[in-house]
Structures are given as structure tokens and as C-alpha cells.
Coordinates of C-alpha atoms and ligand atoms in Angstrom, one line a residue:
X1 CA -82.2 -53.4 -46.0
X2 CA -84.0 -51.9 -49.0
X3 CA -84.4 -54.4 -51.8
X4 CA -82.7 -57.2 -49.8
X5 CA -85.6 -58.2 -47.7
X6 CA -87.9 -60.4 -49.7
X7 CA -90.5 -60.7 -46.9
X8 CA -91.3 -57.0 -47.4
X9 CA -92.9 -57.6 -50.8
X10 CA -96.5 -58.7 -51.3
X11 CA -95.3 -60.9 -54.1
X12 CA -93.1 -63.0 -51.9
X13 CA -95.8 -63.3 -49.2
X14 CA -98.1 -64.8 -51.8
X15 CA -95.6 -67.3 -53.1
X16 CA -94.8 -68.7 -49.6
X17 CA -98.2 -69.4 -48.1
X18 CA -97.1 -72.0 -45.7
X19 CA -94.5 -69.9 -43.9
X20 CA -95.9 -67.7 -41.2
X21 CA -94.2 -64.4 -41.6
X22 CA -94.0 -61.5 -39.3
X23 CA -95.3 -58.3 -40.8
X24 CA -93.8 -55.2 -39.3
X25 CA -97.2 -54.3 -37.9
X26 CA -97.3 -57.6 -36.1
X27 CA -94.1 -56.6 -34.2
X28 CA -94.9 -53.0 -33.4
X29 CA -98.3 -51.4 -33.5
X30 CA -99.6 -47.9 -32.6
X31 CA -102.2 -48.1 -29.9
X32 CA -103.6 -45.4 -27.5
X33 CA -100.9 -46.0 -25.0
X34 CA -98.1 -45.6 -27.6
X35 CA -96.1 -48.1 -29.7
X36 CA -97.0 -51.6 -28.6
X37 CA -94.8 -54.6 -29.1
X38 CA -97.1 -57.6 -28.6
X39 CA -94.6 -60.4 -29.2
X40 CA -92.2 -58.6 -26.8
X41 CA -94.8 -57.7 -24.2
X42 CA -93.8 -54.0 -23.9
X43 CA -94.6 -50.5 -25.1
X44 CA -92.1 -47.9 -26.3
X45 CA -92.4 -44.5 -24.7
X46 CA -96.0 -45.1 -23.5
X47 CA -98.1 -42.1 -22.7
X48 CA -100.2 -44.1 -20.3
X49 CA -99.1 -46.4 -17.5
X50 CA -98.3 -49.9 -18.8
X51 CA -96.8 -53.1 -17.3
X52 CA -93.5 -52.9 -19.2
X53 CA -92.1 -49.7 -20.8
X54 CA -89.0 -49.3 -22.9
X55 CA -88.1 -45.7 -23.0
X56 CA -86.0 -43.8 -25.5
X57 CA -85.0 -40.7 -23.5
X58 CA -85.8 -38.6 -20.4
X59 CA -88.0 -35.8 -21.9
X60 CA -91.3 -35.8 -20.1
X61 CA -93.5 -36.6 -23.1
X62 CA -91.5 -39.8 -23.7
X63 CA -90.6 -40.8 -20.1
X64 CA -93.6 -40.8 -17.9
X65 CA -94.0 -42.1 -14.3
X66 CA -96.3 -44.9 -13.2
X67 CA -95.1 -47.9 -15.3
X68 CA -94.6 -51.4 -13.8
X69 CA -91.2 -52.1 -15.2
X70 CA -89.0 -49.6 -17.1
X71 CA -86.0 -50.5 -19.4
X72 CA -83.9 -47.6 -20.4
X73 CA -80.3 -46.3 -20.4
X74 CA -78.8 -45.5 -16.9
X75 CA -79.0 -41.8 -17.8
X76 CA -82.6 -41.9 -18.7
X77 CA -83.5 -43.8 -15.6
X78 CA -81.5 -41.3 -13.5
X79 CA -83.3 -38.4 -15.1
X80 CA -86.7 -39.9 -14.4
X81 CA -85.6 -40.4 -10.8
X82 CA -84.5 -36.8 -10.6
X83 CA -87.8 -35.6 -12.0
X84 CA -90.3 -38.0 -10.5
X85 CA -88.7 -39.3 -7.3
X86 CA -87.5 -42.8 -6.4
X87 CA -90.8 -44.5 -6.9
X88 CA -91.3 -43.5 -10.5
X89 CA -91.7 -47.1 -11.6
X90 CA -92.3 -50.6 -10.0
X91 CA -88.8 -51.7 -11.1
X92 CA -86.1 -50.6 -13.4
X93 CA -83.4 -52.1 -15.6
X94 CA -80.5 -50.3 -17.2
X95 CA -79.3 -51.2 -20.7
X96 CA -76.1 -49.9 -22.4
X97 CA -75.7 -48.8 -26.0
X98 CA -75.0 -51.9 -28.1
X99 CA -76.3 -54.3 -25.5
X100 CA -78.9 -56.9 -26.7
X101 CA -81.7 -58.1 -24.6
X102 CA -84.4 -60.7 -25.3
X103 CA -87.9 -59.7 -24.4
X104 CA -90.5 -62.3 -25.2
X105 CA -90.1 -63.3 -28.8
X106 CA -88.2 -60.2 -29.8
X107 CA -84.7 -59.0 -29.2
X108 CA -84.0 -55.3 -28.6
X109 CA -80.8 -53.3 -28.8
X110 CA -80.2 -49.6 -27.9
X111 CA -78.2 -47.2 -30.1
X112 CA -77.3 -43.6 -29.5
X113 CA -79.9 -41.0 -30.8
X114 CA -77.7 -37.9 -30.4
X115 CA -80.7 -36.0 -28.9
X116 CA -79.8 -35.6 -25.2
X117 CA -77.6 -37.4 -22.7
X118 CA -78.6 -41.1 -22.6
X119 CA -81.1 -40.8 -25.5
X120 CA -81.5 -44.0 -27.6
X121 CA -83.0 -45.5 -30.7
X122 CA -84.5 -48.8 -30.0
X123 CA -83.9 -51.6 -32.5
X124 CA -86.6 -54.3 -32.3
X125 CA -85.8 -57.6 -34.1
X126 CA -88.1 -60.5 -34.7
X127 CA -87.7 -63.4 -37.1
X128 CA -85.3 -61.5 -39.3
X129 CA -87.2 -58.2 -39.5
X130 CA -85.7 -55.2 -37.8
X131 CA -87.6 -52.1 -36.8
X132 CA -85.9 -49.1 -35.4
X133 CA -87.9 -46.7 -33.2
X134 CA -85.6 -43.6 -33.1
X135 CA -87.6 -41.5 -30.6
X136 CA -86.3 -38.0 -30.9
X137 CA -82.9 -37.7 -32.7
X138 CA -80.5 -35.4 -34.3
X139 CA -77.5 -36.0 -36.5
X140 CA -75.8 -32.7 -35.7
X141 CA -72.8 -32.7 -33.3
X142 CA -73.5 -32.2 -29.6
X143 CA -70.7 -32.1 -27.0
X144 CA -73.0 -33.3 -24.3
X145 CA -74.1 -36.7 -25.6
X146 CA -73.0 -39.7 -27.7
X147 CA -73.3 -39.1 -31.5
X148 CA -76.3 -40.4 -33.5
X149 CA -75.6 -43.8 -35.0
X150 CA -77.2 -45.0 -38.2
X151 CA -78.8 -48.4 -37.7
X152 CA -79.6 -50.4 -40.8
X153 CA -83.1 -51.7 -40.6
X154 CA -86.2 -52.8 -42.6
X155 CA -88.6 -50.2 -41.0
X156 CA -87.4 -46.9 -39.6
X157 CA -89.7 -45.0 -37.3
X158 CA -88.9 -41.3 -37.4
X159 CA -90.0 -38.2 -35.7
X160 CA -90.9 -35.2 -37.9
X161 CA -90.7 -32.2 -35.5
X162 CA -89.0 -30.2 -38.2
X163 CA -90.3 -32.2 -41.2
X164 CA -90.6 -29.4 -43.7
X165 CA -87.9 -28.3 -46.3
X166 CA -88.0 -24.8 -44.8
X167 CA -86.3 -26.1 -41.7
X168 CA -82.5 -26.0 -42.0
X169 CA -80.9 -25.5 -38.6
X170 CA -77.4 -24.4 -39.8
X171 CA -74.4 -24.5 -37.5
X172 CA -75.1 -24.1 -33.7
X173 CA -71.6 -22.7 -33.1
X174 CA -72.5 -19.7 -35.4
X175 CA -75.5 -19.0 -33.2
X176 CA -73.4 -19.0 -30.1
X177 CA -71.1 -16.5 -31.8
X178 CA -74.1 -14.2 -32.2
X179 CA -74.9 -14.5 -28.5
X180 CA -71.3 -13.7 -27.5
X181 CA -71.1 -10.8 -29.9
X182 CA -74.2 -9.3 -28.2
X183 CA -72.7 -9.8 -24.8
X184 CA -69.6 -8.0 -25.9
X185 CA -71.7 -5.2 -27.5
X186 CA -73.9 -4.6 -24.4
X187 CA -71.7 -4.9 -21.3
X188 CA -74.3 -3.0 -19.2
X189 CA -77.1 -5.4 -20.1
X190 CA -77.7 -9.0 -19.0
X191 CA -78.4 -11.8 -21.4
X192 CA -81.2 -14.2 -20.6
X193 CA -81.2 -17.3 -22.8
X194 CA -84.4 -19.4 -22.8
X195 CA -83.4 -23.1 -23.3
X196 CA -85.2 -26.3 -22.4
X197 CA -84.0 -27.5 -19.0
X198 CA -83.0 -31.0 -20.1
X199 CA -80.5 -31.2 -22.8
X200 CA -80.7 -27.9 -24.6
X201 CA -79.5 -25.8 -21.7
X202 CA -76.5 -28.0 -21.1
X203 CA -75.7 -28.1 -24.8
X204 CA -75.8 -24.3 -25.0
X205 CA -73.5 -24.0 -22.0
X206 CA -71.1 -26.5 -23.6
X207 CA -71.1 -24.6 -26.9
X208 CA -70.5 -21.3 -25.1
X209 CA -67.4 -23.0 -23.4
X210 CA -66.2 -24.4 -26.8
X211 CA -66.4 -20.8 -28.1
X212 CA -63.8 -19.8 -25.4
X213 CA -66.1 -18.0 -23.0
X214 CA -65.0 -18.9 -19.4
X215 CA -66.8 -16.4 -17.2
X216 CA -69.4 -17.7 -14.8
X217 CA -72.7 -18.7 -16.4
X218 CA -75.8 -18.3 -14.3
X219 CA -78.8 -20.7 -14.0
X220 CA -82.4 -20.5 -13.1
X221 CA -83.1 -22.7 -10.1
X222 CA -85.3 -25.1 -12.2
X223 CA -82.1 -26.2 -14.1
X224 CA -79.8 -26.9 -11.2
X225 CA -80.5 -30.6 -10.6
X226 CA -80.3 -31.8 -14.2
X227 CA -77.3 -29.6 -15.0
X228 CA -75.4 -30.9 -12.0
X229 CA -76.4 -34.4 -13.1
X230 CA -74.8 -33.8 -16.5
X231 CA -71.6 -32.7 -14.8
X232 CA -71.7 -35.9 -12.6
X233 CA -71.7 -37.9 -15.9
X234 CA -68.5 -36.2 -17.0
X235 CA -69.9 -33.3 -19.1
X236 CA -67.7 -30.3 -18.4
X237 CA -69.6 -27.1 -18.2
X238 CA -67.2 -24.7 -16.4
X239 CA -68.1 -22.2 -13.6
X240 CA -71.9 -22.4 -13.1
X241 CA -73.7 -20.3 -10.5
X242 CA -77.3 -19.8 -9.4
X243 CA -79.1 -16.5 -10.1
X244 CA -80.8 -16.7 -6.7
X245 CA -79.3 -14.3 -4.2
X246 CA -77.4 -12.3 -6.9
X247 CA -77.7 -8.5 -6.8
X248 CA -79.3 -7.0 -9.9
X249 CA -76.3 -4.8 -10.7
X250 CA -73.9 -7.8 -10.5
X251 CA -75.8 -9.5 -13.4
X252 CA -74.8 -6.8 -15.9
X253 CA -72.7 -8.3 -18.6
X254 CA -73.5 -11.9 -17.7
X255 CA -75.3 -14.8 -19.4
X256 CA -78.1 -16.6 -17.6
X257 CA -80.0 -19.7 -18.8
X258 CA -83.6 -20.2 -17.9
X259 CA -86.6 -22.3 -19.0
X260 CA -88.3 -20.6 -21.9
X261 CA -91.4 -19.8 -19.9
X262 CA -89.4 -18.0 -17.3
X263 CA -87.9 -15.5 -19.7
X264 CA -91.3 -13.8 -20.3
X265 CA -92.5 -13.4 -16.7
X266 CA -91.8 -11.3 -13.7
X267 CA -88.8 -13.4 -12.8
X268 CA -86.9 -11.3 -15.4
X269 CA -87.2 -8.1 -13.3
X270 CA -84.2 -9.1 -11.3
X271 CA -82.0 -8.6 -14.4
X272 CA -80.6 -5.3 -15.6
X273 CA -82.2 -4.4 -19.0
X274 CA -82.2 -8.1 -20.2
X275 CA -81.6 -9.1 -23.8
X276 CA -84.0 -12.0 -24.2
X277 CA -82.7 -14.9 -26.4
X278 CA -84.2 -18.2 -27.1
X279 CA -82.4 -21.3 -28.3
X280 CA -84.7 -23.4 -30.4
X281 CA -85.2 -24.8 -33.9
X282 CA -88.4 -22.8 -34.1
X283 CA -86.3 -19.6 -34.1
X284 CA -85.9 -20.1 -37.8
X285 CA -89.5 -18.8 -38.0
X286 CA -89.3 -15.1 -37.4
X287 CA -92.9 -14.8 -36.5
X288 CA -92.4 -17.2 -33.6
X289 CA -89.5 -15.1 -32.2
X290 CA -91.5 -11.9 -32.5
X291 CA -94.6 -13.5 -30.9
X292 CA -92.5 -14.6 -27.9
X293 CA -90.8 -11.2 -27.6
X294 CA -87.4 -12.7 -28.3
X295 CA -84.8 -10.1 -29.2
X296 CA -82.0 -12.5 -30.0
X297 CA -83.3 -15.7 -31.7
X298 CA -80.7 -18.6 -31.7
X299 CA -81.5 -21.4 -34.1
X300 CA -80.2 -24.3 -32.0
X301 CA -82.2 -27.5 -32.2
X302 CA -81.9 -31.0 -30.6
X303 CA -84.0 -32.4 -33.5
X304 CA -82.9 -33.3 -37.0
X305 CA -83.8 -30.7 -39.6
X306 CA -85.2 -31.5 -43.0
X307 CA -81.8 -32.5 -44.5
X308 CA -81.0 -34.5 -41.3
X309 CA -84.3 -36.4 -41.5
X310 CA -84.1 -37.3 -45.1
X311 CA -80.3 -38.1 -45.0
X312 CA -81.0 -40.4 -42.1
X313 CA -83.9 -42.2 -43.7
X314 CA -81.7 -42.8 -46.7
X315 CA -78.8 -44.0 -44.7
X316 CA -80.8 -46.6 -42.8
X317 CA -81.7 -48.4 -46.0
X318 CA -85.2 -48.9 -44.7
X319 CA -87.8 -49.8 -47.3
X320 CA -90.6 -48.7 -45.1
X321 CA -90.8 -45.5 -42.9
X322 CA -93.3 -44.7 -40.2
X323 CA -93.6 -41.1 -39.3
X324 CA -94.6 -40.0 -35.8
X325 CA -95.1 -36.6 -34.1
X326 CA -94.5 -33.4 -35.9
X327 CA -95.0 -32.4 -39.6
X328 CA -95.7 -35.9 -40.9
X329 CA -97.2 -35.1 -44.4
X330 CA -94.2 -33.7 -46.2
X331 CA -91.9 -36.4 -45.0
X332 CA -94.3 -39.2 -45.9
X333 CA -94.6 -37.6 -49.3
X334 CA -90.8 -37.4 -49.7
X335 CA -90.5 -41.1 -48.9
X336 CA -93.3 -42.1 -51.2
X337 CA -91.7 -40.1 -54.1
X338 CA -88.5 -42.1 -53.5
X339 CA -90.4 -45.4 -53.8
X340 CA -90.4 -46.2 -50.1
X341 CA -93.5 -47.3 -48.3
X342 CA -94.4 -44.6 -45.8
X343 CA -97.2 -43.8 -43.4
X344 CA -98.0 -41.4 -40.5
X345 CA -98.5 -43.2 -37.2
X346 CA -100.8 -40.6 -35.7
X347 CA -99.4 -41.2 -32.2
X348 CA -100.9 -38.8 -29.7
X349 CA -99.2 -37.3 -26.7
X350 CA -95.7 -36.3 -28.0
X351 CA -94.7 -32.7 -28.4
X352 CA -91.8 -30.5 -28.9
X353 CA -89.9 -29.9 -25.6
X354 CA -89.0 -26.3 -26.6
X355 CA -92.7 -25.4 -26.5
X356 CA -93.5 -27.2 -23.2
X357 CA -91.1 -26.6 -20.4
X358 CA -93.2 -25.2 -17.5
X359 CA -91.3 -23.9 -14.5
X360 CA -92.4 -25.8 -11.4
X361 CA -94.5 -23.5 -9.2
X362 CA -92.1 -23.5 -6.3
X363 CA -89.2 -22.5 -8.6
X364 CA -91.0 -19.7 -10.2
X365 CA -90.5 -17.0 -7.6
X366 CA -87.7 -18.7 -5.6
X367 CA -85.2 -19.2 -8.4
Ligands
ZN1 ZN1 -87.1 -35.2 -26.7

């Protein structure tokens, strides 16, 4: 906690020369493979194959195949299995939210990150110092996953995908209203919503259902497995059908979800006069929407916006903040101005899922 952790100050370190104290960077350190926990013998979200990986969530930049042992929530393990096949890791172990496990000299605990189904923040504790690696997270409500939990800690590791004051996502339900208004206005056209296949698509469907729309919603084939998986975990998504095999005329007046990359290729020719929408935090930037040929931008993000990032940092009480992937500078500056110790971690290999959701080659024409 800020101010209550004497080991965090240089003054205290100097006054107790005979006690070996763990500095945060002795517990977790950025290396080429990702965040390395030496005393625990593992890496968090490694971007290269390692012996023991602890993984925050199922997005492909965080959850990669080829590790020796993988520790993650059951949902994250299942998503990795769906994407990479049964042999995605040497061995796996599932951990529940709130469960504590000892690894080497550290203990770790998983807490909900509110990002996608099964996403977790990982609290790493060692000799009284607690570091929380939050992976990707959002503090906004999401009917498809457990809500974000504030975890008090000494060091908070935060993403910064939308780490600029210009990013304020607003209310996702209002964006869905825009979509449904457009569907009502153009009954002869189809609506094609680009949404990342894991998480965003299911959240958009759940939000559409919450808004009272109960007609069938159509899916690109690349989304079927993961969406059915969400349903198997108790996330109700209503009547879902595949686009494949549908007659063009029958898609008039309907809503279809597809990976963002599919909404700009020949796949869209099967739709009658499609209105192209895209659900992403980046849709706050008009130039991005124009660049992608998006007619109906929907500002819906699975990452915290500027207010979410700063409110969360405040709430953790952390005296030190490490900023990873995204727009690090402004957030580091904000922390420093508040008297917190802050630094960018310069981790390489993590991106924004909305910008990287390629359609598998075999799904491209088939779906
Ligand atoms: Zn993610």
C-alpha cells in the first residue's frame, strides 16, 4: 500500500543493511521472453517458449503454444486448447480466482481482470511485497465475464492500450442502440459488425440481447468454436446461426458478426448492401474508422480507457507502477506527477487484439 510499505523507500533500505530485502525487480523482471519471476521459476504471458508459463488470458499475444507447463484459469486453458489443439503445452494446471498457489519462493493468486471470459490479474507475493500483473483489463461492465477486481498491492503492472486522455470509451449500451437504430432504419440492408473473435464478439452479442433484440444473429465461421464455448460456460447469447449456406436475400435486415479483417474482403459480397460496423475502442478516432471504410463505428472496448486506467492505479494504492504495451508515456507521466514511482517496461510482442484478428485461411472462403 502506498505509504505503508517501508521497504519501498531508499531511506529504509539504507537504515537496515543487515536485512536482505526483496526489491520488486528481484521478484519480477522484464526479459526478452516476457515478465520473468526468478524466485518463482516462471514467466508471465511469455512470448517465447519457456519451461513454466503463468498466463493471464486467452488472447494469442498473451497465450502462446509450446510452453512446458502452463498455469491459468480453466477458461484460458480451454481457449488455448480450442485454438492450438490438445498438445499446446507439456502439462497444464487450472487455478480458480482467489486460489493461492506457492511456486518456488513466491505465492501467486489469480483475480478477475474483466477483460474476457477467464481473464485474470496475477498477484505475485514474496516476503511481504505484492506485485500485481494485470495483463489486459477493463473496469467497465461486461455480461460475459467476471467483473474486474481491485487488488491492493505495492507494485501495479498496467497495460496502456488506451493510455491517452483522449480515450474515453463511454457507455457500450449506447453504441449498441446506434447499431439497432441503423438496423431498424435500413431493413433492406444487412449489418456486418467487425468484432474480435475472442471476447469482443460475445460481448457485443450479449449487449445486443440486453437491448431486447431477440432475432437470430449470424456468425462468420471463424467465430463458431469460441462462441459455442462461451455458451457452454453459461453465457446466454440467444439464437445464433452460421452465415454459411444462407441465401443473400435472406440476410437483409439481419446482423452478422465477423472478424474485423473479414469485413473488408470479398467475403462481404454474400451480403445485400452491407452496412459495415466495427466494435473497437479505436473507433473513437474518426480517421481510423474512415481508413477502414467503417460506416458505423461502435466505440466498444475490452480495455480500460484513460479514466479507467488512472482510477484503477489510484484504487490499488500501489506506490510504484510499471506500464506495459500501448501508450506508456502519458500514463508514466501521470503517475510521476502524482508522486508515484513509474516506468515503462518496454515489453515486446503484445498488441491490441482489435488490430490483429486474422481469419484462418480455410475459414476465409468457406465461412
Ligand atoms: Zn487481451
